[in-house]
Amino acid sequence: MIRPLEIAYHRPPDHHQIYRQELIFDSPAVQVSFQPAMPIDRPMVIGGDVALEPGSPVVWFTFPGAWHDIGRFHDAEGRFTGLYANVLTPVELHRTSSGPARWATTDLFLDLWHGVGRDPVILDEEEWAAARDAGHIDGDTAARARREADALRTGAASGAWPPAVVAEWTLARTLRARGELGGTDS
């Protein structure tokens, strides 16, 4: 059953945002959520390639206890552009019997981008270092974030990452789960 989902997203020191998505699949190992139209103002360009555009769909994967989540990014036409991992605190999953599911997490600045046909790269290292140096994230948490980003890059480069579920939940499968017809398996 598809449920509304609200994610309280904190980016130190003082940025707070609520993301509204749809919880498509919920199991003990992974939660799959969907953002039909990413609320951004301009295209996200990484290494000269468009990774995400305003209104682009994103399929998100949250793994209980993990220090990252994963997004299957698409352009505005629904073409798969790559995988984006946010390094963050393990998501606090607040399950409710009615109304939207409510989650909370804190962004730890580092991200991994693995574009189609590209090598994986770690993003936002300068922002991470500035946040660490300013005390917005403590030393232990900053070190944990660095280890997570490095492990993601190593896993992506070797083909050991991402988990198989990320390839299984394509945009087409997600749209079918929502009751929409068509779509390519991208």
mmCIF file of C-alpha atoms in Angstrom:
data_model
loop_
_atom_site.group_PDB
_atom_site.id
_atom_site.type_symbol
_atom_site.label_atom_id
_atom_site.label_comp_id
_atom_site.label_asym_id
_atom_site.label_seq_id
_atom_site.Cartn_x
_atom_site.Cartn_y
_atom_site.Cartn_z
ATOM 1 C CA MET A 1 0.000 0.000 0.000
ATOM 2 C CA ILE A 2 1.410 3.373 -1.012
ATOM 3 C CA ARG A 3 1.555 5.862 1.844
ATOM 4 C CA PRO A 4 2.473 9.516 2.084
ATOM 5 C CA LEU A 5 5.926 10.099 3.583
ATOM 6 C CA GLU A 6 7.377 13.207 5.201
ATOM 7 C CA ILE A 7 11.134 13.369 5.720
ATOM 8 C CA ALA A 8 12.498 15.971 8.133
ATOM 9 C CA TYR A 9 15.890 16.743 6.622
ATOM 10 C CA HIS A 10 18.424 18.726 8.633
ATOM 11 C CA ARG A 11 21.606 20.121 7.108
ATOM 12 C CA PRO A 12 23.811 21.679 9.781
ATOM 13 C CA PRO A 13 23.991 24.196 11.108
ATOM 14 C CA ASP A 14 20.460 25.506 10.592
ATOM 15 C CA HIS A 15 18.854 24.330 7.351
ATOM 16 C CA HIS A 16 15.659 22.322 7.851
ATOM 17 C CA GLN A 17 13.412 21.060 5.084
ATOM 18 C CA ILE A 18 10.485 18.675 4.845
ATOM 19 C CA TYR A 19 10.500 16.443 1.766
ATOM 20 C CA ARG A 20 7.166 14.917 0.809
ATOM 21 C CA GLN A 21 7.341 11.627 -1.039
ATOM 22 C CA GLU A 22 5.404 8.405 -1.446
ATOM 23 C CA LEU A 23 6.405 5.264 0.425
ATOM 24 C CA ILE A 24 6.109 2.614 -2.289
ATOM 25 C CA PHE A 25 7.651 -0.449 -0.607
ATOM 26 C CA ASP A 26 8.374 -1.068 3.076
ATOM 27 C CA SER A 27 10.307 -4.083 4.338
ATOM 28 C CA PRO A 28 12.686 -4.678 7.242
ATOM 29 C CA ALA A 29 15.675 -4.468 4.847
ATOM 30 C CA VAL A 30 14.753 -1.495 2.653
ATOM 31 C CA GLN A 31 12.180 1.211 2.133
ATOM 32 C CA VAL A 32 11.573 2.445 -1.398
ATOM 33 C CA SER A 33 10.082 5.901 -1.746
ATOM 34 C CA PHE A 34 9.259 8.035 -4.735
ATOM 35 C CA GLN A 35 9.544 11.710 -5.516
ATOM 36 C CA PRO A 36 7.497 12.166 -8.728
ATOM 37 C CA ALA A 37 8.906 15.652 -9.400
ATOM 38 C CA MET A 38 12.041 16.768 -7.589
ATOM 39 C CA PRO A 39 11.476 20.267 -6.151
ATOM 40 C CA ILE A 40 14.640 21.977 -7.397
ATOM 41 C CA ASP A 41 14.967 25.341 -9.143
ATOM 42 C CA ARG A 42 17.702 24.545 -11.647
ATOM 43 C CA PRO A 43 19.379 21.481 -13.126
ATOM 44 C CA MET A 44 21.949 19.659 -11.026
ATOM 45 C CA VAL A 45 25.037 19.341 -13.209
ATOM 46 C CA ILE A 46 27.870 17.036 -12.146
ATOM 47 C CA GLY A 47 31.035 16.771 -14.183
ATOM 48 C CA GLY A 48 29.354 18.544 -17.078
ATOM 49 C CA ASP A 49 26.435 16.085 -17.198
ATOM 50 C CA VAL A 50 22.871 16.824 -16.108
ATOM 51 C CA ALA A 51 22.154 14.524 -13.179
ATOM 52 C CA LEU A 52 18.744 15.902 -12.236
ATOM 53 C CA GLU A 53 16.373 18.537 -13.579
ATOM 54 C CA PRO A 54 13.476 20.450 -12.051
ATOM 55 C CA GLY A 55 10.491 18.120 -12.041
ATOM 56 C CA SER A 56 12.580 14.973 -12.501
ATOM 57 C CA PRO A 57 11.414 11.758 -10.837
ATOM 58 C CA VAL A 58 13.641 10.101 -8.213
ATOM 59 C CA VAL A 59 13.313 6.625 -6.716
ATOM 60 C CA TRP A 60 14.860 6.634 -3.217
ATOM 61 C CA PHE A 61 16.185 3.706 -1.185
ATOM 62 C CA THR A 62 16.522 3.876 2.586
ATOM 63 C CA PHE A 63 18.261 1.078 4.475
ATOM 64 C CA PRO A 64 17.597 0.945 8.229
ATOM 65 C CA GLY A 65 20.785 1.672 10.155
ATOM 66 C CA ALA A 66 22.765 2.723 7.071
ATOM 67 C CA TRP A 67 24.744 5.961 6.958
ATOM 68 C CA HIS A 68 23.513 6.774 3.441
ATOM 69 C CA ASP A 69 20.494 6.585 1.223
ATOM 70 C CA ILE A 70 20.455 6.106 -2.535
ATOM 71 C CA GLY A 71 18.537 7.889 -5.250
ATOM 72 C CA ARG A 72 17.968 6.638 -8.802
ATOM 73 C CA PHE A 73 18.121 9.958 -10.649
ATOM 74 C CA HIS A 74 16.419 10.714 -13.962
ATOM 75 C CA ASP A 75 16.136 13.659 -16.279
ATOM 76 C CA ALA A 76 12.807 15.418 -16.809
ATOM 77 C CA GLU A 77 11.932 12.917 -19.568
ATOM 78 C CA GLY A 78 12.417 9.985 -17.173
ATOM 79 C CA ARG A 79 15.757 8.768 -18.583
ATOM 80 C CA PHE A 80 18.026 7.248 -15.928
ATOM 81 C CA THR A 81 21.084 9.461 -15.347
ATOM 82 C CA GLY A 82 22.810 7.702 -12.433
ATOM 83 C CA LEU A 83 22.900 6.882 -8.751
ATOM 84 C CA TYR A 84 23.257 9.479 -6.025
ATOM 85 C CA ALA A 85 24.064 8.517 -2.436
ATOM 86 C CA ASN A 86 23.612 11.021 0.381
ATOM 87 C CA VAL A 87 25.874 10.375 3.344
ATOM 88 C CA LEU A 88 23.687 11.054 6.376
ATOM 89 C CA THR A 89 22.849 9.874 9.855
ATOM 90 C CA PRO A 90 20.821 6.665 9.948
ATOM 91 C CA VAL A 91 17.236 7.610 9.177
ATOM 92 C CA GLU A 92 14.891 7.589 12.149
ATOM 93 C CA LEU A 93 11.837 5.733 10.891
ATOM 94 C CA HIS A 94 8.647 6.757 12.664
ATOM 95 C CA ARG A 95 5.910 4.411 11.575
ATOM 96 C CA THR A 96 2.338 5.471 12.169
ATOM 97 C CA SER A 97 -0.894 3.551 11.806
ATOM 98 C CA SER A 98 -2.564 6.434 9.993
ATOM 99 C CA GLY A 99 -1.448 9.523 8.168
ATOM 100 C CA PRO A 100 1.953 9.955 6.602
ATOM 101 C CA ALA A 101 5.006 8.030 7.703
ATOM 102 C CA ARG A 102 7.479 10.457 9.283
ATOM 103 C CA TRP A 103 11.239 10.098 9.094
ATOM 104 C CA ALA A 104 14.147 12.269 10.212
ATOM 105 C CA THR A 105 17.824 12.455 9.305
ATOM 106 C CA THR A 106 20.807 14.807 9.268
ATOM 107 C CA ASP A 107 22.844 15.386 6.137
ATOM 108 C CA LEU A 108 26.599 14.896 6.599
ATOM 109 C CA PHE A 109 27.518 16.852 3.448
ATOM 110 C CA LEU A 110 29.380 14.179 1.480
ATOM 111 C CA ASP A 111 27.620 12.571 -1.474
ATOM 112 C CA LEU A 112 28.567 9.985 -4.052
ATOM 113 C CA TRP A 113 27.578 10.352 -7.704
ATOM 114 C CA HIS A 114 27.829 7.414 -10.094
ATOM 115 C CA GLY A 115 26.608 8.715 -13.434
ATOM 116 C CA VAL A 116 25.778 6.406 -16.323
ATOM 117 C CA GLY A 117 29.046 5.492 -18.031
ATOM 118 C CA ARG A 118 31.104 7.511 -15.523
ATOM 119 C CA ASP A 119 33.424 6.668 -12.660
ATOM 120 C CA PRO A 120 32.003 7.235 -9.162
ATOM 121 C CA VAL A 121 32.984 10.536 -7.555
ATOM 122 C CA ILE A 122 32.620 11.965 -4.067
ATOM 123 C CA LEU A 123 30.962 15.387 -3.987
ATOM 124 C CA ASP A 124 30.906 18.306 -1.564
ATOM 125 C CA GLU A 125 34.193 17.559 0.199
ATOM 126 C CA GLU A 126 34.830 21.267 0.759
ATOM 127 C CA GLU A 127 31.430 21.703 2.415
ATOM 128 C CA TRP A 128 32.085 18.657 4.619
ATOM 129 C CA ALA A 129 35.494 20.017 5.683
ATOM 130 C CA ALA A 130 34.051 23.465 6.409
ATOM 131 C CA ALA A 131 31.230 21.967 8.504
ATOM 132 C CA ARG A 132 33.718 19.812 10.407
ATOM 133 C CA ASP A 133 36.108 22.726 10.971
ATOM 134 C CA ALA A 134 33.255 24.992 12.145
ATOM 135 C CA GLY A 135 32.021 22.330 14.593
ATOM 136 C CA HIS A 136 28.692 21.872 12.811
ATOM 137 C CA ILE A 137 29.439 18.140 12.833
ATOM 138 C CA ASP A 138 31.677 16.670 15.509
ATOM 139 C CA GLY A 139 34.966 14.948 14.706
ATOM 140 C CA ASP A 140 33.719 11.398 15.220
ATOM 141 C CA THR A 141 30.663 11.968 13.017
ATOM 142 C CA ALA A 142 32.790 13.671 10.353
ATOM 143 C CA ALA A 143 35.191 10.716 10.354
ATOM 144 C CA ARG A 144 32.258 8.287 10.081
ATOM 145 C CA ALA A 145 30.902 10.245 7.124
ATOM 146 C CA ARG A 146 34.306 10.176 5.411
ATOM 147 C CA ARG A 147 34.582 6.381 5.878
ATOM 148 C CA GLU A 148 31.075 5.919 4.481
ATOM 149 C CA ALA A 149 31.770 8.006 1.376
ATOM 150 C CA ASP A 150 35.057 6.203 0.751
ATOM 151 C CA ALA A 151 33.396 2.779 1.162
ATOM 152 C CA LEU A 152 30.625 3.753 -1.270
ATOM 153 C CA ARG A 153 33.144 4.888 -3.888
ATOM 154 C CA THR A 154 35.230 1.727 -3.472
ATOM 155 C CA GLY A 155 32.117 -0.462 -3.696
ATOM 156 C CA ALA A 156 30.821 1.356 -6.776
ATOM 157 C CA ALA A 157 34.198 1.147 -8.512
ATOM 158 C CA SER A 158 34.431 -2.606 -7.848
ATOM 159 C CA GLY A 159 30.802 -3.345 -8.765
ATOM 160 C CA ALA A 160 29.923 -4.439 -5.212
ATOM 161 C CA TRP A 161 27.621 -1.429 -4.726
ATOM 162 C CA PRO A 162 24.728 -0.661 -4.919
ATOM 163 C CA PRO A 163 22.613 -3.478 -3.500
ATOM 164 C CA ALA A 164 20.586 -5.446 -6.071
ATOM 165 C CA VAL A 165 17.288 -3.909 -4.923
ATOM 166 C CA VAL A 166 18.374 -0.600 -6.470
ATOM 167 C CA ALA A 167 18.507 -2.158 -9.941
ATOM 168 C CA GLU A 168 15.214 -3.982 -9.330
ATOM 169 C CA TRP A 169 13.184 -0.855 -8.527
ATOM 170 C CA THR A 170 13.417 0.991 -11.825
ATOM 171 C CA LEU A 171 11.297 4.007 -12.613
ATOM 172 C CA ALA A 172 9.010 1.772 -14.690
ATOM 173 C CA ARG A 173 8.468 -0.630 -11.788
ATOM 174 C CA THR A 174 7.841 2.273 -9.442
ATOM 175 C CA LEU A 175 5.274 3.760 -11.807
ATOM 176 C CA ARG A 176 3.554 0.380 -12.129
ATOM 177 C CA ALA A 177 3.435 0.120 -8.315
ATOM 178 C CA ARG A 178 1.669 3.503 -8.301
ATOM 179 C CA GLY A 179 -0.851 2.169 -10.798
ATOM 180 C CA GLU A 180 0.549 4.082 -13.754
ATOM 181 C CA LEU A 181 0.965 2.273 -17.035
ATOM 182 C CA GLY A 182 3.880 2.322 -19.413
ATOM 183 C CA GLY A 183 7.330 3.649 -18.808
ATOM 184 C CA THR A 184 10.617 2.132 -19.804
ATOM 185 C CA ASP A 185 12.734 0.126 -17.414
ATOM 186 C CA SER A 186 15.174 2.923 -16.698
#
